[in-house]
Coordinates of C-alpha atoms in Angstrom, one line a residue:
M1 CA -56.4 -79.9 129.0
F2 CA -53.9 -78.6 126.4
E3 CA -51.6 -81.6 127.0
N4 CA -49.7 -81.0 123.6
F5 CA -48.4 -77.6 125.5
F6 CA -47.1 -79.2 128.4
T7 CA -45.6 -82.4 127.4
F8 CA -41.9 -82.8 127.1
R9 CA -40.9 -86.6 125.7
T10 CA -39.1 -88.1 128.8
Q11 CA -35.4 -88.5 127.5
R12 CA -35.5 -92.6 127.9
H13 CA -32.0 -92.8 126.1
R14 CA -30.5 -90.4 128.6
V15 CA -29.2 -87.7 126.4
S16 CA -25.9 -86.4 127.6
F17 CA -26.0 -83.0 129.4
E18 CA -23.4 -81.9 127.0
I19 CA -26.1 -82.2 124.5
I20 CA -28.8 -80.8 126.5
R21 CA -26.5 -77.7 126.9
K22 CA -26.0 -77.3 123.2
R23 CA -29.6 -78.4 122.6
D24 CA -31.7 -76.2 124.9
F25 CA -29.4 -73.7 126.0
P26 CA -27.3 -72.7 122.9
Q27 CA -27.2 -69.1 124.0
L28 CA -24.4 -70.3 126.5
D29 CA -22.0 -71.0 124.2
R30 CA -23.0 -68.7 121.4
Q31 CA -22.2 -65.8 123.7
A32 CA -19.0 -67.9 125.2
H33 CA -20.7 -67.0 128.6
T34 CA -19.3 -69.2 131.8
Y35 CA -22.7 -68.8 133.9
L36 CA -21.6 -69.8 137.4
D37 CA -24.7 -68.1 139.5
Y38 CA -27.7 -70.6 139.6
T39 CA -28.1 -70.1 143.2
G40 CA -28.9 -66.3 141.9
G41 CA -31.1 -67.6 139.3
G42 CA -31.8 -70.6 137.1
L43 CA -31.1 -70.5 133.2
Y44 CA -34.5 -70.9 130.9
A45 CA -34.4 -73.7 128.1
I46 CA -35.5 -72.6 124.7
P47 CA -38.0 -75.5 124.6
Q48 CA -39.7 -73.8 127.5
I49 CA -40.2 -70.6 126.0
E50 CA -41.2 -72.0 122.8
K51 CA -43.9 -73.9 124.5
H52 CA -45.0 -71.0 126.4
Q53 CA -45.0 -68.7 123.4
K54 CA -47.2 -71.4 121.4
L55 CA -49.8 -71.6 124.4
L56 CA -50.0 -67.9 124.3
R57 CA -50.2 -67.5 120.6
E58 CA -53.0 -70.2 120.2
S59 CA -55.2 -69.1 123.3
V60 CA -57.3 -66.3 124.4
F61 CA -57.0 -65.8 128.1
G62 CA -58.8 -63.7 130.4
N63 CA -59.2 -62.5 134.0
P64 CA -59.9 -65.2 136.3
H65 CA -62.4 -63.8 138.5
S66 CA -65.5 -64.6 136.0
I67 CA -67.0 -67.7 134.2
N68 CA -66.8 -66.1 130.9
P69 CA -64.8 -68.2 128.2
T70 CA -61.4 -66.8 128.5
S71 CA -61.8 -66.3 132.3
S72 CA -62.7 -70.2 132.5
L73 CA -59.7 -71.2 130.5
S74 CA -57.4 -68.9 132.5
T75 CA -58.7 -70.7 135.6
A76 CA -58.3 -74.1 134.2
L77 CA -54.9 -73.7 133.5
V78 CA -53.8 -71.8 136.7
E79 CA -55.6 -74.9 138.5
E80 CA -53.8 -77.2 136.4
T81 CA -50.4 -75.7 137.4
R82 CA -51.3 -75.6 140.8
E83 CA -52.0 -79.5 141.0
K84 CA -48.7 -79.9 139.3
V85 CA -46.6 -77.8 141.8
L86 CA -48.2 -79.9 144.4
S87 CA -47.7 -83.1 142.6
F88 CA -44.1 -82.2 141.9
F89 CA -43.1 -81.8 145.7
N90 CA -45.3 -84.8 146.4
A91 CA -47.8 -82.8 148.7
T92 CA -51.3 -83.4 146.6
D93 CA -53.3 -84.4 149.7
E94 CA -52.0 -82.5 152.5
Y95 CA -50.8 -79.0 151.0
D96 CA -52.2 -76.0 149.4
C97 CA -50.4 -74.0 147.2
I98 CA -50.4 -70.1 147.2
F99 CA -49.2 -68.3 144.2
T100 CA -47.1 -65.0 145.2
A101 CA -44.9 -62.8 143.5
N102 CA -41.7 -64.7 144.7
A103 CA -40.1 -66.4 147.5
S104 CA -40.0 -63.4 149.6
G105 CA -43.6 -62.6 149.0
A106 CA -44.2 -66.2 150.3
L107 CA -42.3 -65.6 153.3
K108 CA -44.0 -62.3 153.8
I109 CA -47.4 -64.2 154.2
V110 CA -46.3 -66.0 157.0
G111 CA -44.6 -63.2 158.6
E112 CA -47.7 -61.3 158.4
C113 CA -50.2 -64.0 159.2
F114 CA -48.9 -66.1 161.7
P115 CA -50.4 -65.7 165.3
F116 CA -47.5 -64.3 166.7
D117 CA -48.3 -62.5 170.5
E118 CA -46.7 -62.6 173.8
K119 CA -47.2 -66.5 174.4
S120 CA -45.8 -67.5 171.2
A121 CA -41.9 -67.8 170.3
F122 CA -40.1 -67.5 166.9
V123 CA -36.8 -69.9 166.6
L124 CA -34.8 -69.4 163.7
S125 CA -31.1 -69.9 162.5
K126 CA -28.6 -67.4 162.0
D127 CA -28.2 -68.6 158.4
N128 CA -31.1 -67.3 156.9
H129 CA -32.0 -65.2 153.7
N130 CA -33.2 -61.4 155.0
S131 CA -36.6 -62.2 153.6
V132 CA -36.7 -64.8 156.6
L133 CA -35.0 -62.4 159.1
G134 CA -37.7 -59.7 158.2
I135 CA -40.3 -62.1 159.8
K136 CA -38.3 -61.4 163.0
E137 CA -39.4 -57.7 163.0
K138 CA -43.1 -58.7 163.0
A139 CA -42.7 -61.4 165.5
Q140 CA -41.2 -58.8 168.0
K141 CA -43.5 -55.9 167.5
K142 CA -46.2 -58.5 168.3
G143 CA -44.3 -59.5 171.4
A144 CA -43.0 -62.7 170.6
K145 CA -40.0 -64.2 172.1
V146 CA -37.2 -64.7 169.3
N147 CA -34.0 -66.7 169.8
F148 CA -31.2 -67.6 167.0
L149 CA -29.8 -70.7 166.7
E150 CA -26.1 -70.7 166.5
L151 CA -24.1 -71.9 163.8
T152 CA -20.5 -74.2 164.0
P153 CA -17.6 -73.0 162.6
D154 CA -18.1 -74.4 159.4
L155 CA -21.8 -72.9 159.2
Q156 CA -23.7 -76.0 160.0
I157 CA -26.7 -75.4 162.3
D158 CA -25.1 -76.5 165.9
K159 CA -27.4 -79.6 167.0
S160 CA -26.8 -79.2 170.8
D161 CA -27.9 -75.5 170.5
F162 CA -30.9 -76.8 168.1
L163 CA -32.0 -79.0 170.9
K164 CA -31.5 -76.3 173.7
A165 CA -33.4 -73.9 171.9
L166 CA -36.5 -76.1 171.5
E167 CA -36.5 -76.7 175.2
E168 CA -36.1 -73.2 176.0
V169 CA -39.4 -72.2 174.3
D170 CA -41.2 -75.3 175.3
H171 CA -43.8 -73.3 177.5
Y172 CA -44.7 -71.1 174.8
D173 CA -48.1 -71.8 173.7
T174 CA -47.3 -71.3 169.9
K175 CA -43.8 -71.7 168.3
L176 CA -42.5 -71.3 164.7
L177 CA -39.0 -72.5 163.6
A178 CA -37.4 -71.1 160.3
Y179 CA -34.6 -72.4 158.7
P180 CA -33.2 -73.0 155.0
A181 CA -33.2 -76.5 153.5
Q182 CA -29.7 -75.3 152.0
S183 CA -27.7 -72.0 152.8
N184 CA -28.0 -69.5 149.9
Y185 CA -24.5 -68.3 151.5
S186 CA -22.3 -71.3 152.0
G187 CA -24.3 -74.2 150.3
V188 CA -24.4 -76.0 153.2
K189 CA -27.3 -78.5 153.5
H190 CA -29.0 -78.4 156.9
S191 CA -30.4 -81.3 158.1
L192 CA -34.2 -81.9 157.0
Q193 CA -34.7 -84.0 160.1
M194 CA -34.9 -81.3 162.0
V195 CA -38.4 -80.7 160.9
R196 CA -39.8 -83.7 162.4
E197 CA -37.9 -83.4 165.5
A198 CA -39.3 -79.6 165.8
K199 CA -42.9 -80.9 165.0
E200 CA -42.7 -83.4 167.7
K201 CA -41.9 -80.7 170.2
G202 CA -45.0 -78.9 169.0
F203 CA -43.3 -76.4 166.6
Y204 CA -44.7 -75.1 163.2
V205 CA -42.1 -75.4 160.8
L206 CA -41.4 -72.5 158.1
L207 CA -38.6 -74.5 155.6
D208 CA -36.9 -71.9 153.0
A209 CA -36.7 -73.9 150.2
A210 CA -35.6 -71.4 147.7
A211 CA -31.8 -72.5 147.4
F212 CA -32.6 -76.3 147.9
T213 CA -35.1 -77.2 145.0
P214 CA -33.1 -76.4 141.9
S215 CA -30.7 -78.8 142.8
N216 CA -32.7 -81.3 145.1
L217 CA -36.0 -83.2 144.8
L218 CA -38.0 -82.1 147.9
D219 CA -40.6 -84.6 149.0
L220 CA -43.0 -83.3 151.5
K221 CA -44.4 -86.5 152.4
D222 CA -40.7 -87.1 154.1
V223 CA -40.3 -83.4 155.0
P224 CA -43.4 -82.3 156.5
A225 CA -42.9 -78.5 157.1
D226 CA -46.0 -76.4 157.7
F227 CA -44.8 -73.5 155.4
V228 CA -42.4 -74.1 152.5
C229 CA -41.3 -71.2 150.1
I230 CA -40.5 -71.8 146.4
S231 CA -38.6 -69.7 144.0
F232 CA -39.4 -71.0 140.3
Y233 CA -37.0 -68.8 138.5
K234 CA -34.1 -70.4 140.7
M235 CA -35.3 -73.8 139.6
F236 CA -35.9 -73.4 135.8
G237 CA -35.1 -69.6 134.8
Y238 CA -38.6 -68.7 133.4
P239 CA -40.8 -66.8 134.5
T240 CA -39.6 -64.6 136.9
G241 CA -42.0 -62.8 139.5
I242 CA -43.9 -65.9 140.7
G243 CA -43.1 -67.8 143.5
C244 CA -45.3 -70.0 145.9
L245 CA -46.0 -70.7 149.6
L246 CA -47.0 -74.3 150.2
V247 CA -49.0 -74.7 153.2
R248 CA -50.3 -77.7 155.0
K249 CA -53.8 -77.8 154.9
E250 CA -54.4 -78.4 158.7
T251 CA -52.1 -75.4 159.3
C252 CA -53.6 -72.8 156.8
C253 CA -56.5 -71.8 159.4
K254 CA -53.7 -70.5 162.0
L255 CA -52.8 -67.8 159.4
Q256 CA -54.8 -64.6 160.4
K257 CA -55.3 -62.2 157.6
D258 CA -56.4 -58.4 158.3
Y259 CA -56.3 -57.3 154.6
F260 CA -58.5 -58.2 151.7
A261 CA -58.2 -57.3 148.0
G262 CA -60.1 -58.6 144.9
G263 CA -60.0 -62.1 144.4
T264 CA -59.5 -62.8 148.1
V265 CA -63.1 -61.5 149.4
K266 CA -66.5 -63.7 149.1
V267 CA -68.4 -60.4 150.1
A268 CA -67.3 -56.9 151.4
S269 CA -69.8 -53.9 152.1
T270 CA -69.2 -50.2 153.0
Y271 CA -71.9 -50.8 155.8
D272 CA -70.2 -52.2 159.3
Q273 CA -67.1 -52.8 157.6
T274 CA -68.6 -56.2 156.9
Y275 CA -66.5 -59.0 154.8
A276 CA -66.1 -62.4 154.5
L277 CA -62.6 -64.2 152.9
H278 CA -62.1 -67.0 150.7
Q279 CA -60.6 -69.9 152.2
N280 CA -57.4 -71.8 151.6
H281 CA -55.3 -70.2 148.6
E282 CA -58.1 -67.6 147.4
K283 CA -57.7 -66.0 150.9
F284 CA -54.0 -64.9 150.1
E285 CA -54.0 -64.4 146.3
D286 CA -54.6 -60.7 146.6
G287 CA -55.6 -59.1 143.2
T288 CA -55.3 -60.7 139.9
I289 CA -52.9 -63.4 139.9
N290 CA -50.1 -63.8 136.9
Y291 CA -52.6 -65.7 134.8
N292 CA -50.4 -65.3 131.7
Q293 CA -47.4 -66.5 133.3
I294 CA -48.4 -69.2 135.9
P295 CA -49.0 -72.0 133.1
A296 CA -45.2 -71.7 132.1
L297 CA -44.5 -72.9 135.7
K298 CA -45.9 -76.2 134.6
I299 CA -43.9 -75.9 131.5
G300 CA -40.9 -75.5 133.5
L301 CA -41.6 -78.6 135.7
E302 CA -42.8 -80.6 133.0
Y303 CA -38.9 -79.8 131.3
L304 CA -37.3 -80.8 134.5
E305 CA -39.2 -84.2 134.6
S306 CA -38.3 -85.0 131.0
I307 CA -34.8 -85.4 132.1
G308 CA -35.3 -86.5 135.5
M309 CA -34.7 -84.9 138.9
P310 CA -32.9 -87.6 140.4
R311 CA -30.4 -87.4 137.6
I312 CA -30.2 -83.9 137.6
Q313 CA -29.5 -84.1 141.2
L314 CA -26.6 -86.6 140.7
Q315 CA -25.2 -84.5 138.0
I316 CA -25.1 -81.1 140.0
Q317 CA -23.2 -83.0 143.0
K318 CA -21.0 -84.3 140.4
N319 CA -20.3 -80.7 139.1
S320 CA -20.3 -79.6 142.8
R321 CA -17.4 -82.0 143.8
Q322 CA -15.4 -81.3 140.5
F323 CA -15.2 -77.6 141.2
T324 CA -14.9 -77.9 145.1
G325 CA -11.8 -80.5 144.4
A326 CA -10.2 -78.3 141.8
L327 CA -10.2 -74.9 143.6
S328 CA -8.9 -76.5 146.8
D329 CA -5.9 -77.8 145.1
I330 CA -4.8 -74.3 143.6
R331 CA -1.6 -73.2 145.3
H332 CA 0.9 -70.3 145.1
Q333 CA 4.6 -71.0 144.4
N334 CA 5.0 -71.0 148.3
G335 CA 2.6 -73.9 148.6
S336 CA 0.1 -71.4 150.3
P337 CA -3.7 -71.9 148.7
L338 CA -5.1 -69.5 146.6
I339 CA -8.7 -70.4 147.6
K340 CA -10.2 -70.8 150.8
I341 CA -13.7 -72.3 150.8
I342 CA -16.0 -71.7 153.3
G343 CA -18.4 -74.4 155.0
P344 CA -17.8 -77.9 155.6
S345 CA -15.2 -80.2 153.7
D346 CA -17.9 -83.0 153.7
M347 CA -19.3 -82.9 150.2
E348 CA -22.4 -85.0 151.7
V349 CA -23.6 -81.8 153.5
R350 CA -23.0 -79.3 150.8
G351 CA -25.2 -78.1 147.7
N352 CA -24.4 -76.5 144.5
T353 CA -23.0 -73.4 146.1
I354 CA -19.2 -72.8 146.8
A355 CA -18.5 -69.6 148.7
F356 CA -14.8 -68.7 149.2
H357 CA -12.2 -66.1 149.4
I358 CA -9.2 -65.6 147.0
L359 CA -5.9 -65.1 148.7
D360 CA -2.5 -64.0 148.1
S361 CA 0.6 -65.9 148.8
L362 CA 0.5 -64.3 152.3
G363 CA -3.1 -65.2 153.0
Q364 CA -4.5 -62.0 152.5
R365 CA -7.9 -61.5 150.6
I366 CA -8.1 -60.2 147.4
D367 CA -10.8 -57.4 147.6
L368 CA -14.0 -58.7 146.5
E369 CA -15.3 -55.7 144.2
Q370 CA -12.0 -56.1 142.2
I371 CA -12.6 -59.8 141.6
E372 CA -16.1 -59.4 140.5
Q373 CA -14.7 -56.6 137.9
D374 CA -11.9 -58.8 136.9
A375 CA -14.7 -61.7 136.0
L376 CA -16.4 -59.3 133.5
R377 CA -13.2 -59.5 131.3
F378 CA -13.5 -63.1 131.2
N379 CA -17.2 -63.1 130.6
I380 CA -18.2 -65.2 133.9
S381 CA -21.3 -64.3 135.9
L382 CA -20.6 -64.9 139.6
R383 CA -21.5 -63.2 142.6
T384 CA -19.7 -61.2 145.7
G385 CA -21.0 -59.9 149.1
C386 CA -23.2 -61.4 151.8
F387 CA -25.8 -62.6 149.3
C388 CA -28.8 -61.2 151.5
N389 CA -27.5 -63.3 154.4
P390 CA -25.9 -61.2 157.1
G391 CA -26.2 -64.0 159.7
A392 CA -24.1 -66.4 158.2
D393 CA -21.6 -63.9 157.1
E394 CA -21.0 -62.8 160.6
C395 CA -20.6 -66.1 161.7
Y396 CA -18.1 -67.1 159.4
H397 CA -16.3 -63.9 160.0
Q398 CA -16.7 -64.0 163.8
L399 CA -18.1 -60.3 164.2
K400 CA -19.6 -59.2 167.1
R401 CA -22.1 -56.9 168.2
P402 CA -19.9 -53.7 168.5
E403 CA -18.2 -54.3 164.8
V404 CA -21.8 -54.5 163.1
K405 CA -22.8 -51.8 165.2
E406 CA -19.8 -49.6 163.7
L407 CA -20.6 -50.6 160.1
L408 CA -24.3 -49.4 160.7
D409 CA -23.4 -46.1 162.1
A410 CA -20.9 -45.6 159.3
I411 CA -23.7 -46.4 157.0
E412 CA -26.0 -44.1 158.8
I413 CA -24.0 -41.1 158.4
N414 CA -22.6 -41.9 154.9
N415 CA -18.9 -42.5 155.8
V416 CA -17.9 -43.6 152.8
T417 CA -14.2 -44.5 153.7
K418 CA -15.5 -46.2 157.0
I419 CA -17.9 -48.2 155.3
Q420 CA -15.1 -49.3 152.7
Q421 CA -12.7 -50.3 155.6
L422 CA -15.4 -52.2 157.5
K423 CA -17.0 -53.9 154.4
R424 CA -13.6 -55.4 153.9
K425 CA -14.0 -57.6 156.8
R426 CA -17.1 -59.0 155.3
G427 CA -18.6 -61.0 152.1
A428 CA -17.0 -63.9 150.1
V429 CA -17.3 -64.6 146.5
R430 CA -19.9 -67.2 145.5
I431 CA -20.3 -69.5 142.4
S432 CA -23.0 -72.2 142.0
V433 CA -23.4 -75.0 139.5
G434 CA -25.9 -76.1 137.6
M435 CA -26.8 -79.4 135.4
I436 CA -25.1 -78.1 132.4
T437 CA -22.3 -76.6 134.0
N438 CA -19.3 -78.4 131.8
E439 CA -15.6 -78.8 131.8
K440 CA -15.4 -75.7 129.9
D441 CA -16.6 -73.7 132.4
L442 CA -14.3 -75.2 135.0
M443 CA -11.4 -74.2 133.0
T444 CA -12.6 -70.8 132.1
L445 CA -12.5 -70.2 135.9
L446 CA -9.2 -71.7 136.4
N447 CA -7.7 -69.7 133.8
F448 CA -9.4 -66.7 135.4
L449 CA -8.0 -67.6 139.0
N450 CA -4.6 -68.3 137.2
N451 CA -4.2 -64.3 136.9
Y452 CA -4.2 -64.1 140.6
L453 CA -1.3 -66.7 140.9
L454 CA 0.8 -64.9 138.3
A455 CA 0.1 -61.4 139.6
D456 CA 1.3 -62.5 143.2
A457 CA 4.1 -64.2 141.4
R458 CA 5.1 -60.7 139.6
N459 CA 4.6 -59.0 142.6
A460 CA 7.2 -61.5 144.7
A461 CA 9.9 -61.1 142.1

């Protein structure tokens, strides 16, 4: 149905990424913008927007919860998109796709519906987004045992600690492991082999793939996690406000839902609190789904496929290596490094995200807020802070419980001076590259960083 709205020509002649940038993302160079925040959000291609606009202009869509013509059309396109998502991740047979408001919404379903109790255990890495850490609160309130996986000094999951953690909770009836395929803080790509290793020990596995899938192809035949959260706008920029939870069909029945809304219930009554829920994805898609925007997901996935995900992955790896190498080479006049890159030196376990500190010639960190303000003048989009990942930040800066508590206490009483003082011990600068990142972007970044060399040289004089 509506194939002409979704089909992109496969680029058989391998159009260069520079041409793709000029043709499909002209807004970047038109505005002289250096975009280095792909982990924060992907960019949409102009052809995506045009195809979706054409679909909306030439169609009439209605609420899917009916069989009238507009409702049937919406339902058909939503289900086509659902199948496309499953196919893209090689998950057609074993998984169901639950559309959510975002990746956090997908994780919330797991947190609220996983059967945590006194006989269950939740094991999660310290490197996790806040949206995963929030599940810990649900687990603890229901009496579950909670264990954190430690990180090595270069922020990889400690393999010996991982195996030890699995053994420690082996006697629990129900066990859930949660970790990110790629860190949104450091860019570390954690071993996907841990999914199978945990499942062999009787664990259910929640894989946060939000930071991984924009630059890597995820094959769920090879990585059979029970729950996988996806952020589509991080993959292809448009639309925002839609994510999904991919759930293994054999695991879906473990999720226990105690709330229902329109669209999720087969029948409900005011007598005896009687109700019966739909099964599979319909059980979890509360209310009216975003039926006008969901078809745009298929358009976005088709766009990526027209270029080729393996090719995109190689290009992003190349860009990441180039940027990491260039940053590592910058030196002050006294030979000390300007940049301290966070995470492993082995590029095989790094993704498209580069977190770092900018140092003066004495090795002291430049203030993060100042860096972000300076970047504005160069029209560079980068990010500073902890990136909603306090655990990775605490591990990197070797912060202990008393130091963290001191900051929380200062925030509680709004001690601004103390907060600013303590925050200087935390955070980093983060850039992230995409397939259309080019040498011009690198040169702009290097020119921006050169200002810190010049300022330091002036101060030394």
